[in-house]
Amino acid sequence: MPMLVEAMERHSHLDLAPEIRGKLLSMSAATIDRALGRIREGLGRQRRRPAAHALRRSIPIRTSADWNDPAPGFVEADLVAHSGPSARGSFVQTLVLTDVATGWTECAPLIVREQTLLSTVLTELRKQLPFVLLGLDTDNDTVFMNETLKTYCDTANIVFTRCRPYLKNDQAFVEQKNGAVVRRMVGYRRFEGLQAATLLAQLCRSARLFVNFFQPSFKLIAKQRDGARVHKTYRAPATPHQRLAADSRTSDEVRARLQETFASLDPVALLRDIRVTQERLAALTDAEPSANPGPIAQPIDLFLASLRTAWKEGGARPTDRPIVKAKRGRRRPDPLIRVTPDLRKWFEVEPRRTGSELLARLQAEYPGVYPQKLLRTLQRRLKTWRSEQANALLFGPSQVPPLALDVVAPQ
């Protein structure tokens, strides 16, 4: 402030009386802010707020209550991330499309999260759909909210809508399929790279036929609240294929094509193909690349026979099995390795000795070398020896030779 006042006076921008000049230079920053408060209020200027994204504002919002009874072809879209426990780096994602009217579901992997690739995958999925894609409803993710996808929908005459931010229930249909189809098929492992994307694409090709033609589901008709209870009324269970064929807005040509496809499908063969691909996906993430098994050609009759006892294993899907972690080895040199023969000899002579007694004897034999903090290490060593001694008494001596350990200086 003193430099600013002096410079303005020097260039004849300010002419202050000595008394006012002294008061101005003695004012604190908080006092100046309070003195200017009334002037700021008189200007009538509001606090600046960041403007909403113009593109996002141009896309209308559709809630779960706005669907009513849409024709087949209005779908909800979402991405399922296969990042595993960490979302760092690049990983495969699965694009899921779910038809609101029939529940028809299509899935396809994206090797990277990119808007141009998403448009290309959407074009391929439109070729597989048994109906014309009329509407696309997404969340507010930037991979959907962009000029590329909006231009794509405008060109293809697809109604492009979005849900409300942070309200996942607006996309209840596709969110349910994310768990019931995608997560149920592949679990929560991390998939990355071209090989994983290829296997996921192969899995989606088999799963789409099994889910849409052989997996029935309920569909809610009405929901009535009675105090704390909610009474729900459902239609009879039906597959997406049955719902699409029963819809009056479906053409006879589509019905005939669906029936022809349905007649050619073998559900056991589809389930076998799904299991084989799941095995390869699990092996890809759990083992080294060189140890990945090739395709497993299991005959249908053997696979069908294995299903009779699969329930005994709990989760029959390979992707449901927990990842077996390698046992953590020793991270520092063994501090007792030089005196292990002495300790073992003392233990065999007097098995009832405790870890504290053996450590005290060790400290007497080697003064100042083995501190008291090694007590827990010695106790674990005694526990192992006692277990080996008990097994030897019950089942005879073990034939496994002892491990060769390197001798290092005590820490």
CSV table of C-alpha atoms in Angstrom, one decimal:
chain,number,residue,atom,x,y,z
A,1,MET,CA,0.0,0.0,0.0
A,2,PRO,CA,2.7,2.6,0.8
A,3,MET,CA,4.4,2.0,-2.6
A,4,LEU,CA,1.1,2.2,-4.4
A,5,VAL,CA,0.1,5.5,-2.7
A,6,GLU,CA,3.5,7.0,-3.3
A,7,ALA,CA,3.5,6.0,-7.0
A,8,MET,CA,0.0,7.5,-7.6
A,9,GLU,CA,0.9,10.7,-5.9
A,10,ARG,CA,4.1,10.9,-8.0
A,11,HIS,CA,2.1,10.7,-11.2
A,12,SER,CA,-0.6,13.1,-9.9
A,13,HIS,CA,-3.3,10.5,-9.7
A,14,LEU,CA,-3.8,11.0,-6.0
A,15,ASP,CA,-3.7,14.1,-3.7
A,16,LEU,CA,-4.3,13.2,-0.1
A,17,ALA,CA,-4.3,15.4,3.0
A,18,PRO,CA,-1.6,14.4,5.5
A,19,GLU,CA,-4.2,13.3,8.1
A,20,ILE,CA,-6.1,11.1,5.6
A,21,ARG,CA,-2.8,9.7,4.2
A,22,GLY,CA,-1.7,8.6,7.6
A,23,LYS,CA,-5.0,6.9,8.4
A,24,LEU,CA,-4.9,5.1,5.0
A,25,LEU,CA,-1.4,3.8,5.5
A,26,SER,CA,-2.2,2.6,9.0
A,27,MET,CA,-5.3,0.6,8.0
A,28,SER,CA,-5.1,-3.2,8.1
A,29,ALA,CA,-6.3,-5.4,5.2
A,30,ALA,CA,-9.4,-6.5,7.1
A,31,THR,CA,-10.4,-2.9,7.8
A,32,ILE,CA,-10.0,-2.0,4.1
A,33,ASP,CA,-12.2,-5.0,3.2
A,34,ARG,CA,-14.9,-3.9,5.6
A,35,ALA,CA,-14.8,-0.3,4.4
A,36,LEU,CA,-15.3,-1.4,0.8
A,37,GLY,CA,-18.2,-3.8,1.6
A,38,ARG,CA,-20.9,-1.2,1.1
A,39,ILE,CA,-19.4,-0.2,-2.3
A,40,ARG,CA,-19.3,-3.8,-3.5
A,41,GLU,CA,-23.0,-4.3,-2.5
A,42,GLY,CA,-23.9,-1.2,-4.4
A,43,LEU,CA,-22.4,-2.5,-7.6
A,44,GLY,CA,-25.0,-5.3,-7.7
A,45,ARG,CA,-22.5,-7.9,-9.0
A,46,GLN,CA,-23.1,-11.6,-8.0
A,47,ARG,CA,-20.5,-14.2,-7.2
A,48,ARG,CA,-19.2,-15.8,-10.3
A,49,ARG,CA,-20.5,-19.3,-10.9
A,50,PRO,CA,-19.0,-21.7,-13.4
A,51,ALA,CA,-21.1,-22.0,-16.5
A,52,ALA,CA,-22.7,-25.4,-17.2
A,53,HIS,CA,-21.3,-27.3,-20.1
A,54,ALA,CA,-23.1,-26.1,-23.2
A,55,LEU,CA,-23.1,-29.6,-24.7
A,56,ARG,CA,-24.5,-31.2,-21.6
A,57,ARG,CA,-27.2,-28.7,-21.3
A,58,SER,CA,-28.3,-29.4,-24.9
A,59,ILE,CA,-28.9,-33.1,-24.1
A,60,PRO,CA,-32.3,-33.5,-22.4
A,61,ILE,CA,-32.7,-35.4,-19.1
A,62,ARG,CA,-34.8,-38.5,-18.9
A,63,THR,CA,-35.7,-40.0,-15.5
A,64,SER,CA,-36.9,-43.5,-14.6
A,65,ALA,CA,-40.5,-42.2,-14.4
A,66,ASP,CA,-40.4,-40.9,-18.0
A,67,TRP,CA,-40.2,-44.2,-19.8
A,68,ASN,CA,-43.9,-45.2,-19.6
A,69,ASP,CA,-44.2,-47.9,-22.2
A,70,PRO,CA,-41.5,-47.3,-24.9
A,71,ALA,CA,-41.2,-49.4,-28.0
A,72,PRO,CA,-38.4,-51.9,-28.4
A,73,GLY,CA,-35.3,-49.9,-29.4
A,74,PHE,CA,-35.0,-47.4,-26.6
A,75,VAL,CA,-31.9,-48.6,-24.6
A,76,GLU,CA,-29.9,-47.5,-21.6
A,77,ALA,CA,-26.1,-47.6,-21.9
A,78,ASP,CA,-23.4,-47.8,-19.3
A,79,LEU,CA,-19.7,-48.8,-18.9
A,80,VAL,CA,-18.5,-51.5,-16.5
A,81,ALA,CA,-14.8,-51.0,-15.5
A,82,HIS,CA,-12.6,-54.1,-15.2
A,83,SER,CA,-10.0,-52.3,-13.1
A,84,GLY,CA,-9.7,-54.7,-10.2
A,85,PRO,CA,-8.8,-53.1,-6.9
A,86,SER,CA,-7.1,-50.1,-8.4
A,87,ALA,CA,-8.3,-47.8,-11.1
A,88,ARG,CA,-4.9,-46.6,-12.1
A,89,GLY,CA,-3.6,-47.0,-15.7
A,90,SER,CA,-5.4,-48.4,-18.7
A,91,PHE,CA,-7.8,-51.3,-18.4
A,92,VAL,CA,-10.7,-52.9,-20.4
A,93,GLN,CA,-14.2,-51.7,-20.0
A,94,THR,CA,-17.5,-53.3,-21.1
A,95,LEU,CA,-20.2,-51.3,-22.9
A,96,VAL,CA,-23.6,-52.5,-21.8
A,97,LEU,CA,-26.9,-51.8,-23.7
A,98,THR,CA,-30.2,-52.8,-22.2
A,99,ASP,CA,-33.6,-52.4,-23.9
A,100,VAL,CA,-36.2,-50.9,-21.6
A,101,ALA,CA,-39.2,-52.6,-23.1
A,102,THR,CA,-37.8,-56.2,-23.4
A,103,GLY,CA,-34.7,-56.4,-21.3
A,104,TRP,CA,-32.6,-57.4,-24.3
A,105,THR,CA,-29.0,-56.9,-23.4
A,106,GLU,CA,-25.9,-56.5,-25.5
A,107,CYS,CA,-22.3,-56.3,-24.3
A,108,ALA,CA,-19.0,-55.5,-25.9
A,109,PRO,CA,-15.5,-54.7,-24.5
A,110,LEU,CA,-13.6,-51.4,-25.1
A,111,ILE,CA,-9.8,-51.8,-24.9
A,112,VAL,CA,-9.5,-48.1,-24.0
A,113,ARG,CA,-12.0,-45.5,-22.8
A,114,GLU,CA,-12.3,-43.3,-25.9
A,115,GLN,CA,-15.3,-41.7,-27.5
A,116,THR,CA,-14.4,-42.6,-31.1
A,117,LEU,CA,-13.9,-46.3,-30.2
A,118,LEU,CA,-17.2,-46.2,-28.3
A,119,SER,CA,-19.0,-45.0,-31.4
A,120,THR,CA,-17.4,-47.8,-33.5
A,121,VAL,CA,-18.4,-50.4,-30.9
A,122,LEU,CA,-21.9,-49.0,-30.8
A,123,THR,CA,-22.1,-49.4,-34.6
A,124,GLU,CA,-21.2,-53.1,-34.2
A,125,LEU,CA,-23.8,-53.6,-31.5
A,126,ARG,CA,-26.5,-52.0,-33.6
A,127,LYS,CA,-25.9,-54.8,-36.2
A,128,GLN,CA,-26.5,-57.5,-33.6
A,129,LEU,CA,-29.7,-55.9,-32.2
A,130,PRO,CA,-32.9,-57.5,-33.5
A,131,PHE,CA,-34.6,-54.1,-33.6
A,132,VAL,CA,-33.7,-50.6,-34.8
A,133,LEU,CA,-31.9,-48.5,-32.2
A,134,LEU,CA,-34.4,-45.6,-31.5
A,135,GLY,CA,-33.0,-44.0,-28.3
A,136,LEU,CA,-29.8,-44.0,-26.3
A,137,ASP,CA,-29.9,-43.0,-22.6
A,138,THR,CA,-26.6,-42.6,-20.8
A,139,ASP,CA,-25.1,-41.2,-17.6
A,140,ASN,CA,-23.1,-37.9,-17.4
A,141,ASP,CA,-19.7,-39.5,-18.0
A,142,THR,CA,-17.5,-37.6,-20.4
A,143,VAL,CA,-17.1,-40.6,-22.6
A,144,PHE,CA,-20.8,-40.1,-23.5
A,145,MET,CA,-21.2,-36.4,-23.1
A,146,ASN,CA,-19.1,-35.3,-26.1
A,147,GLU,CA,-19.6,-33.9,-29.6
A,148,THR,CA,-18.6,-37.3,-31.2
A,149,LEU,CA,-21.4,-39.3,-29.7
A,150,LYS,CA,-24.0,-36.5,-30.1
A,151,THR,CA,-23.2,-36.1,-33.8
A,152,TYR,CA,-23.3,-39.8,-34.2
A,153,CYS,CA,-26.8,-40.0,-32.7
A,154,ASP,CA,-28.0,-37.0,-34.7
A,155,THR,CA,-26.8,-38.6,-37.9
A,156,ALA,CA,-28.4,-41.9,-37.1
A,157,ASN,CA,-31.7,-40.4,-35.9
A,158,ILE,CA,-31.2,-41.7,-32.4
A,159,VAL,CA,-32.8,-39.9,-29.5
A,160,PHE,CA,-29.9,-39.0,-27.2
A,161,THR,CA,-30.8,-38.4,-23.5
A,162,ARG,CA,-29.1,-38.5,-20.2
A,163,CYS,CA,-29.9,-39.2,-16.5
A,164,ARG,CA,-29.7,-36.8,-13.6
A,165,PRO,CA,-26.2,-36.5,-12.2
A,166,TYR,CA,-25.4,-38.8,-9.2
A,167,LEU,CA,-28.8,-40.5,-9.5
A,168,LYS,CA,-28.1,-44.1,-10.6
A,169,ASN,CA,-31.8,-45.1,-10.2
A,170,ASP,CA,-32.6,-43.2,-13.4
A,171,GLN,CA,-30.7,-46.0,-15.2
A,172,ALA,CA,-32.1,-48.9,-13.1
A,173,PHE,CA,-32.5,-51.2,-16.1
A,174,VAL,CA,-28.9,-51.2,-17.2
A,175,GLU,CA,-27.5,-50.9,-13.7
A,176,GLN,CA,-29.3,-54.2,-12.9
A,177,LYS,CA,-27.7,-55.9,-15.9
A,178,ASN,CA,-24.3,-54.6,-15.0
A,179,GLY,CA,-24.4,-56.9,-11.9
A,180,ALA,CA,-26.6,-59.7,-13.1
A,181,VAL,CA,-24.8,-60.2,-16.5
A,182,VAL,CA,-21.4,-58.6,-16.6
A,183,ARG,CA,-20.2,-58.9,-13.0
A,184,ARG,CA,-21.7,-62.3,-12.7
A,185,MET,CA,-19.8,-63.5,-15.8
A,186,VAL,CA,-16.3,-62.0,-15.2
A,187,GLY,CA,-16.3,-60.9,-11.5
A,188,TYR,CA,-14.1,-58.1,-10.3
A,189,ARG,CA,-10.7,-59.0,-11.7
A,190,ARG,CA,-8.5,-56.6,-13.6
A,191,PHE,CA,-8.4,-57.0,-17.4
A,192,GLU,CA,-6.0,-55.1,-19.6
A,193,GLY,CA,-4.5,-55.5,-23.0
A,194,LEU,CA,-5.6,-56.9,-26.4
A,195,GLN,CA,-5.7,-60.5,-25.3
A,196,ALA,CA,-8.1,-59.8,-22.4
A,197,ALA,CA,-10.3,-57.7,-24.7
A,198,THR,CA,-10.4,-60.5,-27.3
A,199,LEU,CA,-11.5,-63.1,-24.7
A,200,LEU,CA,-14.1,-60.7,-23.3
A,201,ALA,CA,-15.5,-60.2,-26.8
A,202,GLN,CA,-15.7,-64.0,-27.3
A,203,LEU,CA,-17.4,-64.3,-23.9
A,204,CYS,CA,-19.9,-61.6,-24.8
A,205,ARG,CA,-20.8,-63.4,-28.1
A,206,SER,CA,-21.8,-66.6,-26.2
A,207,ALA,CA,-23.4,-64.8,-23.2
A,208,ARG,CA,-25.7,-62.6,-25.3
A,209,LEU,CA,-27.3,-65.7,-26.8
A,210,PHE,CA,-27.7,-67.5,-23.5
A,211,VAL,CA,-29.0,-64.4,-21.6
A,212,ASN,CA,-31.4,-63.2,-24.3
A,213,PHE,CA,-32.8,-66.6,-25.3
A,214,PHE,CA,-32.6,-68.8,-22.2
A,215,GLN,CA,-32.5,-66.6,-19.1
A,216,PRO,CA,-35.9,-65.4,-17.9
A,217,SER,CA,-36.4,-62.4,-15.6
A,218,PHE,CA,-39.2,-60.7,-13.9
A,219,LYS,CA,-40.5,-57.3,-15.0
A,220,LEU,CA,-42.3,-54.9,-12.6
A,221,ILE,CA,-45.9,-53.9,-13.4
A,222,ALA,CA,-46.8,-51.8,-10.4
A,223,LYS,CA,-45.6,-50.8,-6.9
A,224,GLN,CA,-47.9,-49.8,-4.1
A,225,ARG,CA,-46.7,-48.5,-0.7
A,226,ASP,CA,-48.7,-49.5,2.4
A,227,GLY,CA,-47.1,-47.8,5.4
A,228,ALA,CA,-43.6,-49.2,5.7
A,229,ARG,CA,-44.3,-52.0,3.3
A,230,VAL,CA,-44.1,-51.9,-0.5
A,231,HIS,CA,-46.2,-54.3,-2.5
A,232,LYS,CA,-44.8,-55.1,-5.9
A,233,THR,CA,-46.6,-56.8,-8.8
A,234,TYR,CA,-44.6,-58.5,-11.5
A,235,ARG,CA,-45.4,-60.0,-14.9
A,236,ALA,CA,-44.7,-63.7,-15.4
A,237,PRO,CA,-41.0,-64.5,-15.9
A,238,ALA,CA,-40.0,-64.4,-19.5
A,239,THR,CA,-36.8,-64.1,-21.6
A,240,PRO,CA,-36.0,-61.0,-23.6
A,241,HIS,CA,-36.7,-63.1,-26.8
A,242,GLN,CA,-40.2,-64.0,-25.6
A,243,ARG,CA,-41.0,-60.4,-24.6
A,244,LEU,CA,-39.8,-59.1,-28.0
A,245,ALA,CA,-41.8,-61.8,-29.9
A,246,ALA,CA,-45.0,-61.0,-27.8
A,247,ASP,CA,-44.7,-57.3,-28.4
A,248,SER,CA,-47.3,-56.1,-31.0
A,249,ARG,CA,-44.9,-53.6,-32.4
A,250,THR,CA,-42.5,-56.3,-33.5
A,251,SER,CA,-42.7,-57.2,-37.2
A,252,ASP,CA,-43.3,-60.7,-38.4
A,253,GLU,CA,-39.9,-60.7,-40.1
A,254,VAL,CA,-38.1,-60.1,-36.8
A,255,ARG,CA,-40.2,-62.8,-35.1
A,256,ALA,CA,-39.3,-65.3,-37.8
A,257,ARG,CA,-35.6,-64.5,-37.6
A,258,LEU,CA,-35.6,-64.8,-33.8
A,259,GLN,CA,-37.4,-68.1,-33.9
A,260,GLU,CA,-34.9,-69.4,-36.4
A,261,THR,CA,-32.0,-68.4,-34.2
A,262,PHE,CA,-33.7,-69.8,-31.1
A,263,ALA,CA,-34.2,-73.2,-32.8
A,264,SER,CA,-30.5,-73.5,-33.7
A,265,LEU,CA,-29.2,-72.8,-30.2
A,266,ASP,CA,-28.0,-75.4,-27.8
A,267,PRO,CA,-28.0,-74.0,-24.3
A,268,VAL,CA,-25.6,-76.7,-23.0
A,269,ALA,CA,-23.1,-75.8,-25.7
A,270,LEU,CA,-23.4,-72.1,-25.0
A,271,LEU,CA,-22.9,-72.7,-21.3
A,272,ARG,CA,-19.8,-74.8,-22.0
A,273,ASP,CA,-18.4,-72.1,-24.3
A,274,ILE,CA,-19.0,-69.5,-21.5
A,275,ARG,CA,-17.2,-71.7,-18.9
A,276,VAL,CA,-14.2,-72.3,-21.2
A,277,THR,CA,-13.8,-68.6,-21.9
A,278,GLN,CA,-14.1,-67.9,-18.2
A,279,GLU,CA,-11.4,-70.4,-17.5
A,280,ARG,CA,-9.1,-68.7,-19.9
A,281,LEU,CA,-9.9,-65.2,-18.5
A,282,ALA,CA,-9.2,-66.4,-15.0
A,283,ALA,CA,-5.9,-68.0,-16.1
A,284,LEU,CA,-4.9,-64.9,-17.9
A,285,THR,CA,-5.2,-62.8,-14.8
A,286,ASP,CA,-4.0,-65.3,-12.2
A,287,ALA,CA,-1.0,-66.9,-13.9
A,288,GLU,CA,2.0,-65.8,-16.0
A,289,PRO,CA,1.4,-65.2,-19.7
A,290,SER,CA,3.5,-68.2,-20.6
A,291,ALA,CA,1.3,-70.4,-18.4
A,292,ASN,CA,-2.0,-69.5,-20.0
A,293,PRO,CA,-3.8,-72.6,-21.2
A,294,GLY,CA,-5.1,-72.9,-24.7
A,295,PRO,CA,-8.8,-73.6,-25.6
A,296,ILE,CA,-10.2,-76.5,-23.7
A,297,ALA,CA,-12.1,-78.8,-26.1
A,298,GLN,CA,-14.4,-80.6,-23.6
A,299,PRO,CA,-17.1,-82.8,-25.1
A,300,ILE,CA,-20.7,-81.9,-24.5
A,301,ASP,CA,-21.6,-85.1,-22.6
A,302,LEU,CA,-18.6,-84.7,-20.2
A,303,PHE,CA,-19.5,-81.1,-19.6
A,304,LEU,CA,-23.2,-82.0,-19.0
A,305,ALA,CA,-22.1,-84.7,-16.5
A,306,SER,CA,-19.9,-82.3,-14.6
A,307,LEU,CA,-22.8,-80.0,-14.0
A,308,ARG,CA,-24.4,-82.6,-11.8
A,309,THR,CA,-21.7,-82.1,-9.2
A,310,ALA,CA,-20.8,-78.5,-9.8
A,311,TRP,CA,-23.1,-77.3,-7.0
A,312,LYS,CA,-20.8,-79.0,-4.5
A,313,GLU,CA,-18.0,-76.6,-5.3
A,314,GLY,CA,-20.1,-73.5,-4.5
A,315,GLY,CA,-19.3,-71.0,-7.3
A,316,ALA,CA,-19.0,-73.0,-10.5
A,317,ARG,CA,-17.8,-70.0,-12.5
A,318,PRO,CA,-14.0,-69.8,-12.8
A,319,THR,CA,-14.1,-66.0,-12.5
A,320,ASP,CA,-15.8,-66.4,-9.1
A,321,ARG,CA,-12.8,-68.2,-7.5
A,322,PRO,CA,-10.7,-66.1,-5.3
A,323,ILE,CA,-7.3,-65.1,-6.5
A,324,VAL,CA,-4.6,-67.3,-4.8
A,325,LYS,CA,-1.9,-65.0,-3.5
A,326,ALA,CA,1.6,-66.2,-3.2
A,327,LYS,CA,2.8,-66.7,0.3
A,328,ARG,CA,5.0,-63.9,1.5
A,329,GLY,CA,8.6,-65.0,2.1
A,330,ARG,CA,11.1,-63.6,4.6
A,331,ARG,CA,12.0,-60.0,3.9
A,332,ARG,CA,15.1,-59.8,5.9
A,333,PRO,CA,17.9,-62.2,7.0
A,334,ASP,CA,17.2,-64.7,9.7
A,335,PRO,CA,18.7,-63.1,12.9
A,336,LEU,CA,18.9,-66.6,14.6
A,337,ILE,CA,20.4,-68.6,11.8
A,338,ARG,CA,23.9,-68.8,13.3
A,339,VAL,CA,22.6,-70.2,16.6
A,340,THR,CA,19.8,-72.3,15.2
A,341,PRO,CA,21.7,-75.6,15.7
A,342,ASP,CA,22.4,-74.7,19.3
A,343,LEU,CA,18.7,-73.7,19.9
A,344,ARG,CA,17.5,-77.0,18.3
A,345,LYS,CA,19.8,-79.0,20.4
A,346,TRP,CA,18.7,-77.3,23.6
A,347,PHE,CA,15.1,-77.8,22.6
A,348,GLU,CA,15.5,-81.5,21.9
A,349,VAL,CA,17.2,-82.0,25.3
A,350,GLU,CA,14.6,-80.0,27.2
A,351,PRO,CA,11.4,-79.7,25.1
A,352,ARG,CA,9.5,-78.0,27.9
A,353,ARG,CA,11.7,-75.0,27.9
A,354,THR,CA,9.9,-71.8,27.0
A,355,GLY,CA,11.0,-69.2,24.5
A,356,SER,CA,12.0,-66.8,27.3
A,357,GLU,CA,14.2,-69.4,28.9
A,358,LEU,CA,15.9,-70.3,25.7
A,359,LEU,CA,16.5,-66.6,24.9
A,360,ALA,CA,17.9,-66.0,28.4
A,361,ARG,CA,20.4,-68.8,27.9
A,362,LEU,CA,21.2,-67.5,24.4
A,363,GLN,CA,22.0,-64.1,25.8
A,364,ALA,CA,24.2,-65.6,28.5
A,365,GLU,CA,26.1,-67.6,25.8
A,366,TYR,CA,26.5,-64.5,23.5
A,367,PRO,CA,26.3,-61.3,25.6
A,368,GLY,CA,25.1,-58.2,23.8
A,369,VAL,CA,24.4,-60.0,20.5
A,370,TYR,CA,20.8,-61.1,20.7
A,371,PRO,CA,18.4,-58.5,22.1
A,372,GLN,CA,15.1,-59.1,23.9
A,373,LYS,CA,13.1,-58.1,20.8
A,374,LEU,CA,13.9,-61.5,19.2
A,375,LEU,CA,11.6,-63.3,21.7
A,376,ARG,CA,8.6,-63.4,19.3
A,377,THR,CA,10.8,-64.8,16.5
A,378,LEU,CA,12.2,-67.5,18.8
A,379,GLN,CA,8.6,-68.4,20.0
A,380,ARG,CA,7.5,-68.9,16.4
A,381,ARG,CA,10.5,-71.1,15.8
A,382,LEU,CA,9.7,-73.2,18.9
A,383,LYS,CA,6.1,-73.5,17.7
A,384,THR,CA,7.3,-75.0,14.4
A,385,TRP,CA,9.6,-77.4,16.1
A,386,ARG,CA,6.9,-78.6,18.5
A,387,SER,CA,4.6,-79.2,15.6
A,388,GLU,CA,7.2,-81.2,13.7
A,389,GLN,CA,7.9,-83.2,16.9
A,390,ALA,CA,4.3,-84.0,17.4
A,391,ASN,CA,3.9,-85.1,13.7
A,392,ALA,CA,6.9,-87.3,14.0
A,393,LEU,CA,5.5,-89.0,17.1
A,394,LEU,CA,2.1,-89.7,15.4
A,395,PHE,CA,3.1,-90.4,11.8
A,396,GLY,CA,6.8,-91.1,11.9
A,397,PRO,CA,9.7,-88.9,10.8
A,398,SER,CA,9.2,-86.7,7.7
A,399,GLN,CA,11.0,-87.7,4.5
A,400,VAL,CA,11.3,-84.1,3.4
A,401,PRO,CA,14.9,-82.8,3.8
A,402,PRO,CA,15.4,-79.6,5.8
A,403,LEU,CA,15.8,-76.4,3.8
A,404,ALA,CA,19.3,-75.2,3.2
A,405,LEU,CA,19.8,-71.7,4.7
A,406,ASP,CA,22.5,-69.2,4.1
A,407,VAL,CA,24.5,-68.2,7.1
A,408,VAL,CA,24.5,-64.5,7.7
A,409,ALA,CA,25.8,-62.3,10.5
A,410,PRO,CA,23.2,-61.6,13.3
A,411,GLN,CA,21.5,-58.3,13.0
